[in-house]
């Protein structure tokens, strides 16, 4: 490579000297082509492209490294969050189990209480029926007692009337001012027979 | 090459930033108590503590000793010393007693009867601790009622009744308007209180027939008697 043929590169001048403005170099024209002196074809300049490629690679490396670090951090965070949730799930499961046990205990207690209440209600109904029956028996007994006292009073009256009749018949000084002994006797028989009849009816009614 | 890389990096950054917004957060701290506060349900006991209803507590059996025997009827406690029953139950009575649902007997001191309605007011010592609420109102048509009394002088019995409208009194031949019932009313039910669903007395039963009909005096008559609009009359024994 000479100074005239340096492939497009400029020779590096000594330190402190500026680059010379090189004369344009053209490749030889092919035969048959007209020369175009005023419009030479521009050459590509690769030097700036090489500089950008290197920076981009570093940037990419940095981005990838940051992404890796971010992914590692994110993974760690997600693992921590997952662990927290898992722990809370375990706690809730324990609480749920405890509450379920409490519910079961309460249901068993409620069932037992309901059973006891049913038994108490049945006993109360039985006692109520018993009280009602006893009150009724007592009332009927009192009714019968009242009736028996009435019959007893009537029979005492009957006996007194007969005793009075006997006295009249046996003592000539005694007499009935408004009636005769025969009339009184007929009335007494009717009265006393009626009392006895009613008394027998009552006994039959009472099953005695 | 530069454009696609920048777009790729931009997209990655954007996605990362967006992903931060949807990252799951850790669970909040658990609450300390999962059992809510609940008030204990009130114990609703139907009836009373002894198993008898309030209506049964204030319904009494009336025993009347007469010259030629005795009779039984029913009644209801108006106050601590007063009982309402029918006039025909106590008619010709020489001695009157009332018996409560639990068998306690009390002797009636005085008896008064109404001049028109078949009602009687019995007065005795203040022995009752419960008495019946009552109202002067006509029941609604087909209203469900109940009669609590001692049919045929036997056990205390609650009988369902349905109000079927007012009708003229033909039993006592007064022509007064009385309450018509569809109910089985037997001897001994005379004087029974007629309760509505709330346990309030709305009438006093005094008659029944063989085909499931019953009659009761409205409390309007009782109201007139108690307020003095109509005067009670003393009961005179027949012998």
XYZ file of C-alpha atoms in Angstrom:
447
model
C 0.000 0.000 0.000
C 1.449 3.349 -1.123
C 0.448 6.928 -0.530
C -1.404 6.898 -3.824
C -3.025 3.610 -3.255
C -4.122 3.297 0.315
C -7.484 1.819 -0.216
C -9.400 4.888 0.842
C -7.605 5.295 4.176
C -5.644 8.391 4.891
C -2.104 8.167 6.156
C -1.745 9.161 9.749
C 0.192 12.357 9.937
C 2.795 12.975 12.593
C 1.634 14.328 15.894
C 0.644 17.921 15.630
C 0.083 17.887 11.917
C -3.342 18.077 10.502
C -4.751 15.624 8.101
C -4.078 16.609 4.502
C -6.988 16.973 2.326
C -6.561 14.015 0.037
C -7.244 14.193 -3.612
C -10.212 12.166 -4.624
C -9.284 8.764 -5.887
C -11.410 7.048 -8.394
C -11.234 3.545 -9.561
C -10.457 3.098 -13.142
C -13.425 3.277 -15.309
C -14.487 0.406 -17.277
C -14.192 0.746 -21.008
C -17.218 2.054 -22.655
C -18.470 3.989 -19.657
C -18.389 7.699 -19.784
C -16.499 9.377 -17.045
C -18.458 11.479 -14.674
C -16.014 13.838 -13.163
C -18.420 15.968 -11.232
C -20.358 13.153 -9.316
C -18.058 10.670 -7.608
C -19.815 7.806 -5.667
C -19.688 8.242 -1.843
C -17.861 5.645 0.115
C -19.277 4.106 3.325
C -17.640 5.220 6.575
C -17.658 2.187 8.936
C -15.788 3.786 11.823
C -18.792 5.426 13.603
C -20.930 2.212 13.178
C -18.318 0.137 15.029
C -18.409 2.564 17.982
C -22.278 2.313 18.307
C -22.221 -1.479 18.109
C -19.903 -1.720 21.090
C -22.000 0.607 23.278
C -25.187 -1.225 22.359
C -23.668 -4.532 23.335
C -22.709 -3.158 26.696
C -26.074 -1.656 27.159
C -27.643 -4.945 26.253
C -25.392 -6.737 28.703
C -26.321 -4.280 31.418
C -30.012 -4.636 30.629
C -29.764 -8.394 30.638
C -27.835 -8.309 33.891
C -30.416 -6.000 35.423
C -33.170 -8.222 34.129
C -31.520 -11.267 35.661
C -31.085 -9.459 38.957
C -34.684 -8.259 38.755
C -35.903 -11.768 38.020
C -33.934 -13.160 40.933
C -35.344 -10.468 43.205
C -38.842 -10.997 41.874
C -38.554 -14.735 42.366
C -37.403 -14.215 45.927
C -40.279 -11.855 46.567
C -42.781 -14.259 45.080
C -41.405 -17.099 47.160
C -41.711 -14.950 50.275
C -45.262 -13.934 49.405
C -46.185 -17.523 48.678
C -44.754 -18.605 52.011
C -46.731 -15.909 53.797
C -49.949 -16.993 52.127
C -49.233 -20.622 52.862
C -48.666 -19.831 56.519
C -51.908 -17.925 56.659
C -53.729 -20.767 54.964
C -52.343 -23.092 57.624
C -53.483 -20.745 60.374
C -56.934 -20.437 58.841
C -57.140 -24.190 58.491
C -56.331 -24.564 62.187
C -58.881 -21.901 63.118
C -61.451 -23.505 60.852
C -60.864 -26.877 62.444
C -61.202 -25.376 65.918
C -64.383 -23.534 64.978
C -65.762 -26.676 63.390
C -65.106 -28.544 66.616
C -66.808 -25.806 68.584
C -69.807 -25.917 66.247
C -69.989 -29.677 66.637
C -69.807 -29.340 70.428
C -72.470 -26.629 70.441
C -74.729 -28.696 68.190
C -74.337 -31.674 70.477
C -75.099 -29.500 73.509
C -78.115 -27.969 71.746
C -79.387 -31.414 70.813
C -78.991 -32.588 74.385
C -80.762 -29.478 75.668
C -83.566 -29.975 73.135
C -83.949 -33.579 74.198
C -84.100 -32.536 77.833
C -86.605 -29.800 76.972
C -88.763 -32.334 75.117
C -88.626 -34.678 78.090
C -89.453 -31.841 80.465
C -92.343 -30.776 78.223
C -93.684 -34.318 78.140
C -93.385 -34.567 81.917
C -95.073 -31.198 82.301
C -97.922 -32.296 80.024
C -98.260 -35.459 82.051
C -98.297 -33.510 85.297
C -100.792 -31.051 83.857
C -103.073 -33.906 82.909
C -102.648 -35.380 86.365
C -103.421 -32.067 88.071
C -106.483 -31.632 85.863
C -107.679 -35.147 86.658
C -107.126 -34.687 90.382
C -108.903 -31.342 90.358
C -111.769 -32.934 88.485
C -111.919 -35.898 90.872
C -111.897 -33.565 93.838
C -114.600 -31.385 92.297
C -116.774 -34.392 91.546
C -116.169 -35.740 95.036
C -117.219 -32.402 96.457
C -120.269 -32.417 94.193
C -121.193 -35.894 95.451
C -120.486 -34.847 99.002
C -122.864 -31.925 98.638
C -125.512 -34.205 97.211
C -124.993 -36.793 99.928
C -125.300 -34.104 102.576
C -128.538 -33.005 100.929
C -129.808 -36.595 100.979
C -128.684 -36.987 104.563
C -130.542 -33.822 105.527
C -133.637 -35.124 103.742
C -133.408 -38.483 105.447
C -132.973 -36.820 108.829
C -136.072 -34.805 108.042
C -137.847 -37.994 107.002
C -136.860 -39.722 110.231
C -137.906 -36.698 112.291
C -141.285 -36.661 110.556
C -141.813 -40.322 111.238
C -140.783 -39.899 114.875
C -143.237 -37.043 115.151
C -145.940 -39.211 113.594
C -145.152 -41.993 116.098
C -145.414 -39.474 118.915
C -148.798 -38.272 117.668
C -150.056 -41.808 117.305
C -148.849 -42.892 120.744
C -149.751 -39.783 122.703
C -153.424 -38.855 122.606
C -152.646 -35.328 123.715
C -150.737 -34.623 120.502
C -152.318 -33.923 117.161
C -151.778 -32.201 113.846
C -153.739 -28.968 113.832
C -154.023 -28.705 110.010
C -153.991 -32.336 109.009
C -154.649 -35.873 110.122
C -152.091 -38.555 111.048
C -153.135 -40.605 108.024
C -152.603 -37.646 105.696
C -149.203 -36.919 107.291
C -148.245 -40.582 107.000
C -149.079 -40.635 103.269
C -147.072 -37.470 102.698
C -144.158 -38.864 104.721
C -144.144 -42.129 102.783
C -144.154 -40.290 99.477
C -141.388 -37.956 100.609
C -139.189 -40.643 102.112
C -139.691 -43.068 99.224
C -138.678 -40.270 96.866
C -135.520 -39.626 98.843
C -134.637 -43.292 98.901
C -135.296 -43.587 95.173
C -133.064 -40.634 94.363
C -130.399 -41.988 96.666
C -130.465 -45.356 94.923
C -130.296 -43.614 91.565
C -127.233 -41.717 92.734
C -125.572 -44.894 93.956
C -126.268 -46.517 90.618
C -124.886 -43.475 88.826
C -121.753 -43.616 90.926
C -121.409 -47.328 90.188
C -121.897 -48.510 93.743
C -30.493 -2.831 14.347
C -30.564 0.054 16.783
C -34.315 0.611 16.498
C -35.448 -2.964 17.233
C -33.076 -3.275 20.201
C -34.301 -0.041 21.708
C -37.877 -1.175 21.187
C -37.076 -4.509 22.794
C -35.472 -2.854 25.798
C -38.340 -0.419 26.061
C -40.845 -3.212 25.912
C -38.996 -5.130 28.602
C -38.903 -2.126 30.859
C -42.569 -1.419 30.217
C -43.567 -5.011 30.897
C -41.511 -5.060 34.082
C -43.091 -1.875 35.301
C -46.517 -3.188 34.402
C -45.795 -6.458 36.114
C -44.943 -4.614 39.309
C -48.508 -3.390 39.343
C -49.948 -6.898 39.401
C -47.497 -8.488 41.749
C -49.248 -10.390 44.514
C -49.030 -8.830 47.915
C -48.533 -10.746 51.137
C -51.662 -11.598 53.154
C -52.957 -9.075 55.634
C -52.684 -10.001 59.316
C -55.412 -12.335 60.482
C -58.201 -10.973 62.615
C -58.091 -12.162 66.177
C -61.665 -13.386 66.474
C -63.798 -15.057 63.859
C -66.855 -15.567 66.058
C -69.248 -12.616 65.818
C -71.057 -11.354 68.876
C -74.528 -12.836 69.067
C -77.201 -12.064 71.586
C -78.741 -15.027 73.306
C -82.233 -15.774 72.030
C -84.935 -14.999 74.512
C -86.559 -18.037 75.977
C -90.051 -18.083 74.537
C -92.219 -20.325 76.620
C -95.745 -20.848 75.480
C -98.259 -20.790 78.253
C -97.081 -20.456 81.804
C -94.489 -22.105 83.965
C -96.853 -24.782 85.250
C -97.879 -26.008 81.797
C -101.334 -24.458 81.907
C -102.161 -21.591 79.595
C -103.088 -18.144 80.856
C -106.611 -18.791 79.558
C -106.835 -21.943 81.673
C -105.572 -20.051 84.719
C -108.519 -17.659 84.635
C -111.249 -20.165 83.818
C -113.088 -21.551 86.825
C -115.619 -24.263 87.523
C -118.785 -23.091 89.260
C -120.661 -25.414 91.599
C -124.097 -24.295 92.700
C -125.997 -26.026 95.456
C -129.718 -25.666 94.924
C -132.796 -26.635 96.835
C -133.256 -29.812 94.856
C -129.686 -30.712 94.053
C -126.774 -29.031 92.511
C -125.537 -27.743 89.172
C -122.195 -26.996 87.616
C -121.112 -24.398 85.124
C -118.072 -22.419 84.127
C -116.884 -18.865 84.634
C -113.948 -16.550 84.232
C -112.003 -14.390 86.637
C -112.735 -10.704 86.151
C -110.620 -9.354 89.007
C -108.936 -10.480 92.187
C -112.338 -11.097 93.811
C -114.872 -11.270 90.956
C -116.025 -14.011 88.626
C -118.370 -13.774 85.643
C -120.710 -16.631 84.798
C -124.269 -17.124 83.553
C -127.368 -16.125 85.400
C -129.010 -19.479 84.734
C -126.032 -21.283 86.285
C -126.493 -19.630 89.679
C -130.275 -19.368 89.583
C -131.904 -20.750 92.749
C -128.498 -21.333 94.260
C -128.178 -21.514 98.026
C -124.443 -21.909 98.057
C -121.948 -21.215 95.286
C -118.334 -22.322 95.040
C -115.741 -21.836 92.355
C -112.881 -24.212 91.673
C -109.715 -23.200 89.856
C -107.808 -25.225 87.261
C -105.602 -26.681 90.005
C -108.421 -27.731 92.302
C -108.560 -24.845 94.762
C -112.095 -24.210 96.034
C -113.418 -20.819 97.057
C -116.816 -19.994 98.487
C -118.704 -17.144 96.832
C -119.844 -14.433 99.217
C -122.473 -12.709 97.079
C -123.983 -13.198 93.661
C -125.670 -10.657 91.397
C -127.491 -11.245 88.165
C -128.096 -9.116 85.090
C -131.689 -8.118 84.261
C -131.494 -8.895 80.544
C -128.318 -10.620 79.541
C -127.691 -14.110 80.888
C -124.812 -12.923 83.047
C -123.986 -13.085 86.744
C -121.308 -11.481 88.867
C -119.902 -13.508 91.746
C -117.981 -11.756 94.504
C -115.674 -13.485 96.950
C -112.605 -12.747 98.998
C -109.649 -11.407 96.995
C -108.013 -14.731 96.274
C -107.093 -14.535 92.601
C -103.671 -13.449 91.432
C -104.522 -13.597 87.742
C -107.569 -12.382 85.876
C -108.596 -12.243 82.264
C -108.178 -9.262 79.952
C -111.435 -8.484 78.171
C -112.700 -6.170 75.446
C -116.067 -4.937 74.261
C -115.623 -5.781 70.616
C -117.314 -7.938 68.081
C -115.085 -10.639 66.599
C -114.486 -10.616 62.871
C -116.443 -12.982 60.664
C -114.897 -16.466 60.741
C -112.485 -15.344 63.446
C -110.896 -18.254 65.259
C -111.815 -18.246 68.946
C -111.664 -20.709 71.818
C -113.933 -21.689 74.675
C -112.258 -22.727 77.929
C -114.514 -24.378 80.438
C -115.717 -27.495 82.206
C -118.155 -29.316 79.924
C -120.458 -31.629 81.869
C -118.664 -30.634 85.041
C -115.632 -32.672 84.076
C -112.036 -31.809 83.134
C -110.985 -28.348 82.083
C -111.253 -28.337 78.290
C -110.374 -25.909 75.540
C -112.790 -26.060 72.611
C -112.218 -24.288 69.283
C -114.932 -21.927 68.083
C -115.559 -19.801 65.011
C -117.531 -16.578 65.086
C -120.292 -16.677 62.461
C -122.011 -13.374 63.117
C -124.568 -11.920 65.467
C -127.984 -13.468 65.896
C -131.042 -12.819 68.027
C -131.225 -14.468 71.434
C -133.983 -17.054 71.280
C -132.902 -19.102 74.304
C -133.730 -16.453 76.874
C -136.264 -14.915 74.482
C -134.867 -11.449 74.992
C -134.379 -10.784 71.301
C -131.032 -9.184 72.068
C -128.195 -9.563 69.602
C -125.794 -12.288 70.735
C -122.699 -13.770 69.209
C -123.246 -16.808 67.002
C -120.578 -19.481 67.119
C -119.735 -22.673 65.335
C -118.563 -24.756 68.301
C -119.361 -27.811 70.361
C -120.941 -26.374 73.511
C -122.066 -28.841 76.179
C -123.825 -28.568 79.510
C -121.325 -27.206 81.969
C -119.837 -24.878 79.378
C -122.341 -22.221 80.407
C -120.434 -19.191 81.645
C -117.238 -20.152 79.814
C -115.075 -17.315 78.568
C -114.803 -16.896 74.811
C -111.184 -16.051 74.037
C -109.721 -14.565 70.886
C -106.288 -15.526 69.621
C -104.544 -13.022 71.885
C -106.118 -14.464 75.027
C -108.617 -11.667 75.473
C -112.176 -12.465 76.517
C -114.642 -11.220 73.901
C -117.789 -12.925 75.160
C -119.412 -15.288 77.654
C -120.860 -18.538 76.337
C -124.374 -19.363 77.518
C -125.994 -21.857 75.152
C -125.333 -24.553 72.597
C -127.264 -26.915 70.394
C -126.848 -30.458 69.176
C -125.575 -29.532 65.723
C -122.453 -27.642 66.607
C -123.839 -24.211 67.232
C -123.204 -21.964 70.212
C -124.222 -18.574 71.555
C -122.355 -16.044 73.665
C -123.140 -12.713 75.223
C -121.021 -9.847 73.985
C -118.933 -7.952 76.511
C -120.892 -4.861 75.570
C -123.544 -6.010 78.057
C -120.913 -6.633 80.700
C -119.442 -3.201 80.070
C -122.847 -1.608 80.619
C -123.261 -3.542 83.869
C -119.827 -2.675 85.199
C -120.071 0.992 84.299
C -123.491 1.305 85.861
C -125.417 1.852 82.655
C -127.340 -1.273 83.611
C -127.842 -2.274 87.231
C -127.014 -5.686 88.649
C -129.746 -7.334 90.673
C -129.242 -9.463 93.786
C -129.636 -13.218 93.468
C -132.572 -14.519 95.467
C -132.437 -18.192 96.494
C -135.414 -20.246 95.423
C -135.955 -21.910 98.780
